[in-house]
Amino acid sequence: MGGTVSKIIHFRDEEEFIDDMDSALERFSYLASKYGHNPVEGVLLWDYIGIKDDEGVKVFRVGEFPFVEGTLKLDLEKIRIIERYFDEMESRLDELTVEEINYFVEMLNDALGEERVYYDAYNLGLDRNTAYIILNIASVHYLETILEGRDKELFEEAIGALLKYL
């Protein structure tokens, strides 16, 4: 990951942060489709959990599982086991800690009999109102030097949203 910088960022309002990041990532994705460079290589919130299915790893937030369980390509028994653990976490979402999510993931993998669920936020030291972001500084510099007109405005808006938290 040459040219990248990783940073833990803090925010006060999770919904505002998510809206800002969605807006910035949408602009960067558009620019990347045209110019081949995306300054944001990843964003990980404190409650993101990865689940490996037959197609690869899919990422969910605690609380979102009921909306996306149809996207997992796993046998029904494994989906039901995962669903039970997610239901328990979701029932305690307001007071759930990173340590508890990590514990649930460890128990879930034990129940599945294999390591299929991943939770990196605990190892990264994240907590509520924090996120881990990976920025490609080389891409920032490249886009900054070549963009003009409306694309330059989109880039500056996206960078402004990031700078609000950096």
JSON list of N, CA and C in Angstrom, two decimals, residues 98-151:
[
{"chain": "A", "resi": 98, "resn": "VAL", "atom": "N", "xyz": [-17.21, -2.45, 21.80]},
{"chain": "A", "resi": 98, "resn": "VAL", "atom": "CA", "xyz": [-16.32, -3.12, 20.86]},
{"chain": "A", "resi": 98, "resn": "VAL", "atom": "C", "xyz": [-15.87, -4.46, 21.43]},
{"chain": "A", "resi": 99, "resn": "GLU", "atom": "N", "xyz": [-15.58, -4.49, 22.71]},
{"chain": "A", "resi": 99, "resn": "GLU", "atom": "CA", "xyz": [-15.16, -5.73, 23.36]},
{"chain": "A", "resi": 99, "resn": "GLU", "atom": "C", "xyz": [-16.24, -6.79, 23.28]},
{"chain": "A", "resi": 100, "resn": "GLU", "atom": "N", "xyz": [-17.50, -6.37, 23.49]},
{"chain": "A", "resi": 100, "resn": "GLU", "atom": "CA", "xyz": [-18.61, -7.32, 23.41]},
{"chain": "A", "resi": 100, "resn": "GLU", "atom": "C", "xyz": [-18.81, -7.84, 21.99]},
{"chain": "A", "resi": 101, "resn": "ILE", "atom": "N", "xyz": [-18.70, -6.96, 21.00]},
{"chain": "A", "resi": 101, "resn": "ILE", "atom": "CA", "xyz": [-18.82, -7.41, 19.61]},
{"chain": "A", "resi": 101, "resn": "ILE", "atom": "C", "xyz": [-17.73, -8.43, 19.31]},
{"chain": "A", "resi": 102, "resn": "ASN", "atom": "N", "xyz": [-16.51, -8.15, 19.75]},
{"chain": "A", "resi": 102, "resn": "ASN", "atom": "CA", "xyz": [-15.40, -9.08, 19.54]},
{"chain": "A", "resi": 102, "resn": "ASN", "atom": "C", "xyz": [-15.70, -10.44, 20.18]},
{"chain": "A", "resi": 103, "resn": "TYR", "atom": "N", "xyz": [-16.25, -10.42, 21.38]},
{"chain": "A", "resi": 103, "resn": "TYR", "atom": "CA", "xyz": [-16.60, -11.65, 22.09]},
{"chain": "A", "resi": 103, "resn": "TYR", "atom": "C", "xyz": [-17.69, -12.42, 21.33]},
{"chain": "A", "resi": 104, "resn": "PHE", "atom": "N", "xyz": [-18.71, -11.70, 20.85]},
{"chain": "A", "resi": 104, "resn": "PHE", "atom": "CA", "xyz": [-19.78, -12.33, 20.08]},
{"chain": "A", "resi": 104, "resn": "PHE", "atom": "C", "xyz": [-19.22, -12.99, 18.81]},
{"chain": "A", "resi": 105, "resn": "VAL", "atom": "N", "xyz": [-18.30, -12.31, 18.15]},
{"chain": "A", "resi": 105, "resn": "VAL", "atom": "CA", "xyz": [-17.71, -12.85, 16.92]},
{"chain": "A", "resi": 105, "resn": "VAL", "atom": "C", "xyz": [-16.91, -14.11, 17.23]},
{"chain": "A", "resi": 106, "resn": "GLU", "atom": "N", "xyz": [-16.16, -14.10, 18.32]},
{"chain": "A", "resi": 106, "resn": "GLU", "atom": "CA", "xyz": [-15.41, -15.31, 18.70]},
{"chain": "A", "resi": 106, "resn": "GLU", "atom": "C", "xyz": [-16.36, -16.46, 18.99]},
{"chain": "A", "resi": 107, "resn": "MET", "atom": "N", "xyz": [-17.45, -16.20, 19.73]},
{"chain": "A", "resi": 107, "resn": "MET", "atom": "CA", "xyz": [-18.43, -17.25, 20.03]},
{"chain": "A", "resi": 107, "resn": "MET", "atom": "C", "xyz": [-19.12, -17.72, 18.76]},
{"chain": "A", "resi": 108, "resn": "LEU", "atom": "N", "xyz": [-19.41, -16.80, 17.87]},
{"chain": "A", "resi": 108, "resn": "LEU", "atom": "CA", "xyz": [-20.07, -17.13, 16.60]},
{"chain": "A", "resi": 108, "resn": "LEU", "atom": "C", "xyz": [-19.20, -18.06, 15.76]},
{"chain": "A", "resi": 109, "resn": "ASN", "atom": "N", "xyz": [-17.92, -17.74, 15.64]},
{"chain": "A", "resi": 109, "resn": "ASN", "atom": "CA", "xyz": [-17.02, -18.60, 14.89]},
{"chain": "A", "resi": 109, "resn": "ASN", "atom": "C", "xyz": [-16.91, -19.99, 15.53]},
{"chain": "A", "resi": 110, "resn": "ASP", "atom": "N", "xyz": [-16.92, -20.04, 16.86]},
{"chain": "A", "resi": 110, "resn": "ASP", "atom": "CA", "xyz": [-16.93, -21.35, 17.56]},
{"chain": "A", "resi": 110, "resn": "ASP", "atom": "C", "xyz": [-18.19, -22.13, 17.21]},
{"chain": "A", "resi": 111, "resn": "ALA", "atom": "N", "xyz": [-19.34, -21.44, 17.21]},
{"chain": "A", "resi": 111, "resn": "ALA", "atom": "CA", "xyz": [-20.61, -22.10, 16.89]},
{"chain": "A", "resi": 111, "resn": "ALA", "atom": "C", "xyz": [-20.63, -22.59, 15.44]},
{"chain": "A", "resi": 112, "resn": "LEU", "atom": "N", "xyz": [-19.99, -21.84, 14.54]},
{"chain": "A", "resi": 112, "resn": "LEU", "atom": "CA", "xyz": [-19.93, -22.24, 13.14]},
{"chain": "A", "resi": 112, "resn": "LEU", "atom": "C", "xyz": [-18.92, -23.36, 12.90]},
{"chain": "A", "resi": 113, "resn": "GLY", "atom": "N", "xyz": [-17.97, -23.49, 13.83]},
{"chain": "A", "resi": 113, "resn": "GLY", "atom": "CA", "xyz": [-16.93, -24.51, 13.68]},
{"chain": "A", "resi": 113, "resn": "GLY", "atom": "C", "xyz": [-15.83, -24.11, 12.72]},
{"chain": "A", "resi": 114, "resn": "GLU", "atom": "N", "xyz": [-15.79, -22.85, 12.36]},
{"chain": "A", "resi": 114, "resn": "GLU", "atom": "CA", "xyz": [-14.76, -22.33, 11.45]},
{"chain": "A", "resi": 114, "resn": "GLU", "atom": "C", "xyz": [-14.72, -20.80, 11.56]},
{"chain": "A", "resi": 115, "resn": "GLU", "atom": "N", "xyz": [-13.60, -20.24, 11.14]},
{"chain": "A", "resi": 115, "resn": "GLU", "atom": "CA", "xyz": [-13.48, -18.78, 11.17]},
{"chain": "A", "resi": 115, "resn": "GLU", "atom": "C", "xyz": [-14.07, -18.22, 9.88]},
{"chain": "A", "resi": 116, "resn": "ARG", "atom": "N", "xyz": [-15.30, -17.74, 9.99]},
{"chain": "A", "resi": 116, "resn": "ARG", "atom": "CA", "xyz": [-16.03, -17.23, 8.84]},
{"chain": "A", "resi": 116, "resn": "ARG", "atom": "C", "xyz": [-16.46, -15.77, 9.06]},
{"chain": "A", "resi": 117, "resn": "VAL", "atom": "N", "xyz": [-16.38, -15.31, 10.31]},
{"chain": "A", "resi": 117, "resn": "VAL", "atom": "CA", "xyz": [-16.81, -13.96, 10.67]},
{"chain": "A", "resi": 117, "resn": "VAL", "atom": "C", "xyz": [-15.60, -13.20, 11.19]},
{"chain": "A", "resi": 118, "resn": "TYR", "atom": "N", "xyz": [-15.44, -11.96, 10.71]},
{"chain": "A", "resi": 118, "resn": "TYR", "atom": "CA", "xyz": [-14.25, -11.16, 11.04]},
{"chain": "A", "resi": 118, "resn": "TYR", "atom": "C", "xyz": [-14.66, -9.82, 11.64]},
{"chain": "A", "resi": 119, "resn": "TYR", "atom": "N", "xyz": [-13.88, -9.41, 12.62]},
{"chain": "A", "resi": 119, "resn": "TYR", "atom": "CA", "xyz": [-14.13, -8.14, 13.28]},
{"chain": "A", "resi": 119, "resn": "TYR", "atom": "C", "xyz": [-12.78, -7.48, 13.57]},
{"chain": "A", "resi": 120, "resn": "ASP", "atom": "N", "xyz": [-12.40, -6.51, 12.76]},
{"chain": "A", "resi": 120, "resn": "ASP", "atom": "CA", "xyz": [-11.09, -5.87, 12.87]},
{"chain": "A", "resi": 120, "resn": "ASP", "atom": "C", "xyz": [-11.07, -4.64, 13.77]},
{"chain": "A", "resi": 121, "resn": "ALA", "atom": "N", "xyz": [-12.22, -4.06, 14.04]},
{"chain": "A", "resi": 121, "resn": "ALA", "atom": "CA", "xyz": [-12.27, -2.81, 14.81]},
{"chain": "A", "resi": 121, "resn": "ALA", "atom": "C", "xyz": [-11.65, -2.97, 16.20]},
{"chain": "A", "resi": 122, "resn": "TYR", "atom": "N", "xyz": [-11.83, -4.11, 16.82]},
{"chain": "A", "resi": 122, "resn": "TYR", "atom": "CA", "xyz": [-11.27, -4.33, 18.15]},
{"chain": "A", "resi": 122, "resn": "TYR", "atom": "C", "xyz": [-9.75, -4.27, 18.11]},
{"chain": "A", "resi": 123, "resn": "ASN", "atom": "N", "xyz": [-9.14, -4.96, 17.16]},
{"chain": "A", "resi": 123, "resn": "ASN", "atom": "CA", "xyz": [-7.68, -4.97, 17.04]},
{"chain": "A", "resi": 123, "resn": "ASN", "atom": "C", "xyz": [-7.11, -3.61, 16.64]},
{"chain": "A", "resi": 124, "resn": "LEU", "atom": "N", "xyz": [-7.90, -2.81, 15.96]},
{"chain": "A", "resi": 124, "resn": "LEU", "atom": "CA", "xyz": [-7.46, -1.47, 15.55]},
{"chain": "A", "resi": 124, "resn": "LEU", "atom": "C", "xyz": [-7.62, -0.44, 16.67]},
{"chain": "A", "resi": 125, "resn": "GLY", "atom": "N", "xyz": [-8.30, -0.82, 17.75]},
{"chain": "A", "resi": 125, "resn": "GLY", "atom": "CA", "xyz": [-8.50, 0.11, 18.87]},
{"chain": "A", "resi": 125, "resn": "GLY", "atom": "C", "xyz": [-9.65, 1.07, 18.65]},
{"chain": "A", "resi": 126, "resn": "LEU", "atom": "N", "xyz": [-10.59, 0.71, 17.79]},
{"chain": "A", "resi": 126, "resn": "LEU", "atom": "CA", "xyz": [-11.73, 1.59, 17.56]},
{"chain": "A", "resi": 126, "resn": "LEU", "atom": "C", "xyz": [-12.73, 1.49, 18.70]},
{"chain": "A", "resi": 127, "resn": "ASP", "atom": "N", "xyz": [-13.57, 2.47, 18.80]},
{"chain": "A", "resi": 127, "resn": "ASP", "atom": "CA", "xyz": [-14.66, 2.50, 19.76]},
{"chain": "A", "resi": 127, "resn": "ASP", "atom": "C", "xyz": [-15.81, 3.25, 19.10]},
{"chain": "A", "resi": 128, "resn": "ARG", "atom": "N", "xyz": [-16.90, 3.42, 19.83]},
{"chain": "A", "resi": 128, "resn": "ARG", "atom": "CA", "xyz": [-18.01, 4.22, 19.28]},
{"chain": "A", "resi": 128, "resn": "ARG", "atom": "C", "xyz": [-17.46, 5.58, 18.85]},
{"chain": "A", "resi": 129, "resn": "ASN", "atom": "N", "xyz": [-18.07, 6.13, 17.82]},
{"chain": "A", "resi": 129, "resn": "ASN", "atom": "CA", "xyz": [-17.70, 7.44, 17.29]},
{"chain": "A", "resi": 129, "resn": "ASN", "atom": "C", "xyz": [-16.26, 7.52, 16.80]},
{"chain": "A", "resi": 130, "resn": "THR", "atom": "N", "xyz": [-15.77, 6.38, 16.31]},
{"chain": "A", "resi": 130, "resn": "THR", "atom": "CA", "xyz": [-14.46, 6.37, 15.66]},
{"chain": "A", "resi": 130, "resn": "THR", "atom": "C", "xyz": [-14.55, 5.54, 14.39]},
{"chain": "A", "resi": 131, "resn": "ALA", "atom": "N", "xyz": [-13.65, 5.82, 13.49]},
{"chain": "A", "resi": 131, "resn": "ALA", "atom": "CA", "xyz": [-13.54, 5.06, 12.24]},
{"chain": "A", "resi": 131, "resn": "ALA", "atom": "C", "xyz": [-12.07, 5.00, 11.86]},
{"chain": "A", "resi": 132, "resn": "TYR", "atom": "N", "xyz": [-11.74, 4.02, 11.06]},
{"chain": "A", "resi": 132, "resn": "TYR", "atom": "CA", "xyz": [-10.38, 3.84, 10.55]},
{"chain": "A", "resi": 132, "resn": "TYR", "atom": "C", "xyz": [-10.47, 4.11, 9.05]},
{"chain": "A", "resi": 133, "resn": "ILE", "atom": "N", "xyz": [-9.63, 5.00, 8.57]},
{"chain": "A", "resi": 133, "resn": "ILE", "atom": "CA", "xyz": [-9.68, 5.37, 7.16]},
{"chain": "A", "resi": 133, "resn": "ILE", "atom": "C", "xyz": [-8.29, 5.19, 6.54]},
{"chain": "A", "resi": 134, "resn": "ILE", "atom": "N", "xyz": [-8.27, 4.70, 5.33]},
{"chain": "A", "resi": 134, "resn": "ILE", "atom": "CA", "xyz": [-7.02, 4.54, 4.57]},
{"chain": "A", "resi": 134, "resn": "ILE", "atom": "C", "xyz": [-7.09, 5.48, 3.38]},
{"chain": "A", "resi": 135, "resn": "LEU", "atom": "N", "xyz": [-6.19, 6.45, 3.36]},
{"chain": "A", "resi": 135, "resn": "LEU", "atom": "CA", "xyz": [-6.13, 7.43, 2.28]},
{"chain": "A", "resi": 135, "resn": "LEU", "atom": "C", "xyz": [-4.92, 7.17, 1.40]},
{"chain": "A", "resi": 136, "resn": "ASN", "atom": "N", "xyz": [-5.11, 7.29, 0.10]},
{"chain": "A", "resi": 136, "resn": "ASN", "atom": "CA", "xyz": [-4.01, 7.17, -0.84]},
{"chain": "A", "resi": 136, "resn": "ASN", "atom": "C", "xyz": [-3.58, 8.59, -1.21]},
{"chain": "A", "resi": 137, "resn": "ILE", "atom": "N", "xyz": [-2.53, 9.04, -0.57]},
{"chain": "A", "resi": 137, "resn": "ILE", "atom": "CA", "xyz": [-2.04, 10.41, -0.76]},
{"chain": "A", "resi": 137, "resn": "ILE", "atom": "C", "xyz": [-1.55, 10.63, -2.20]},
{"chain": "A", "resi": 138, "resn": "ALA", "atom": "N", "xyz": [-0.97, 9.61, -2.80]},
{"chain": "A", "resi": 138, "resn": "ALA", "atom": "CA", "xyz": [-0.53, 9.73, -4.20]},
{"chain": "A", "resi": 138, "resn": "ALA", "atom": "C", "xyz": [-1.72, 10.01, -5.11]},
{"chain": "A", "resi": 139, "resn": "SER", "atom": "N", "xyz": [-2.85, 9.36, -4.86]},
{"chain": "A", "resi": 139, "resn": "SER", "atom": "CA", "xyz": [-4.06, 9.61, -5.66]},
{"chain": "A", "resi": 139, "resn": "SER", "atom": "C", "xyz": [-4.61, 11.01, -5.42]},
{"chain": "A", "resi": 140, "resn": "VAL", "atom": "N", "xyz": [-4.56, 11.46, -4.18]},
{"chain": "A", "resi": 140, "resn": "VAL", "atom": "CA", "xyz": [-4.99, 12.83, -3.88]},
{"chain": "A", "resi": 140, "resn": "VAL", "atom": "C", "xyz": [-4.16, 13.81, -4.69]},
{"chain": "A", "resi": 141, "resn": "HIS", "atom": "N", "xyz": [-2.85, 13.65, -4.62]},
{"chain": "A", "resi": 141, "resn": "HIS", "atom": "CA", "xyz": [-1.95, 14.55, -5.34]},
{"chain": "A", "resi": 141, "resn": "HIS", "atom": "C", "xyz": [-2.19, 14.48, -6.85]},
{"chain": "A", "resi": 142, "resn": "TYR", "atom": "N", "xyz": [-2.31, 13.29, -7.38]},
{"chain": "A", "resi": 142, "resn": "TYR", "atom": "CA", "xyz": [-2.53, 13.12, -8.82]},
{"chain": "A", "resi": 142, "resn": "TYR", "atom": "C", "xyz": [-3.81, 13.83, -9.27]},
{"chain": "A", "resi": 143, "resn": "LEU", "atom": "N", "xyz": [-4.91, 13.56, -8.58]},
{"chain": "A", "resi": 143, "resn": "LEU", "atom": "CA", "xyz": [-6.17, 14.18, -8.96]},
{"chain": "A", "resi": 143, "resn": "LEU", "atom": "C", "xyz": [-6.13, 15.69, -8.81]},
{"chain": "A", "resi": 144, "resn": "GLU", "atom": "N", "xyz": [-5.48, 16.14, -7.75]},
{"chain": "A", "resi": 144, "resn": "GLU", "atom": "CA", "xyz": [-5.38, 17.58, -7.52]},
{"chain": "A", "resi": 144, "resn": "GLU", "atom": "C", "xyz": [-4.68, 18.30, -8.67]},
{"chain": "A", "resi": 145, "resn": "THR", "atom": "N", "xyz": [-3.71, 17.64, -9.28]},
{"chain": "A", "resi": 145, "resn": "THR", "atom": "CA", "xyz": [-2.93, 18.28, -10.34]},
{"chain": "A", "resi": 145, "resn": "THR", "atom": "C", "xyz": [-3.56, 18.18, -11.72]},
{"chain": "A", "resi": 146, "resn": "ILE", "atom": "N", "xyz": [-4.48, 17.23, -11.95]},
{"chain": "A", "resi": 146, "resn": "ILE", "atom": "CA", "xyz": [-5.01, 17.08, -13.31]},
{"chain": "A", "resi": 146, "resn": "ILE", "atom": "C", "xyz": [-6.45, 17.55, -13.49]},
{"chain": "A", "resi": 147, "resn": "LEU", "atom": "N", "xyz": [-7.20, 17.69, -12.41]},
{"chain": "A", "resi": 147, "resn": "LEU", "atom": "CA", "xyz": [-8.62, 18.00, -12.53]},
{"chain": "A", "resi": 147, "resn": "LEU", "atom": "C", "xyz": [-8.86, 19.47, -12.85]},
{"chain": "A", "resi": 148, "resn": "GLU", "atom": "N", "xyz": [-9.93, 19.68, -13.60]},
{"chain": "A", "resi": 148, "resn": "GLU", "atom": "CA", "xyz": [-10.35, 21.03, -13.94]},
{"chain": "A", "resi": 148, "resn": "GLU", "atom": "C", "xyz": [-11.87, 21.08, -13.94]},
{"chain": "A", "resi": 149, "resn": "GLY", "atom": "N", "xyz": [-12.41, 22.29, -13.91]},
{"chain": "A", "resi": 149, "resn": "GLY", "atom": "CA", "xyz": [-13.85, 22.49, -14.03]},
{"chain": "A", "resi": 149, "resn": "GLY", "atom": "C", "xyz": [-14.66, 21.81, -12.95]},
{"chain": "A", "resi": 150, "resn": "ARG", "atom": "N", "xyz": [-15.77, 21.19, -13.38]},
{"chain": "A", "resi": 150, "resn": "ARG", "atom": "CA", "xyz": [-16.71, 20.56, -12.44]},
{"chain": "A", "resi": 150, "resn": "ARG", "atom": "C", "xyz": [-16.06, 19.41, -11.67]},
{"chain": "A", "resi": 151, "resn": "ASP", "atom": "N", "xyz": [-15.18, 18.65, -12.34]},
{"chain": "A", "resi": 151, "resn": "ASP", "atom": "CA", "xyz": [-14.49, 17.56, -11.65]},
{"chain": "A", "resi": 151, "resn": "ASP", "atom": "C", "xyz": [-13.62, 18.08, -10.52]}
]
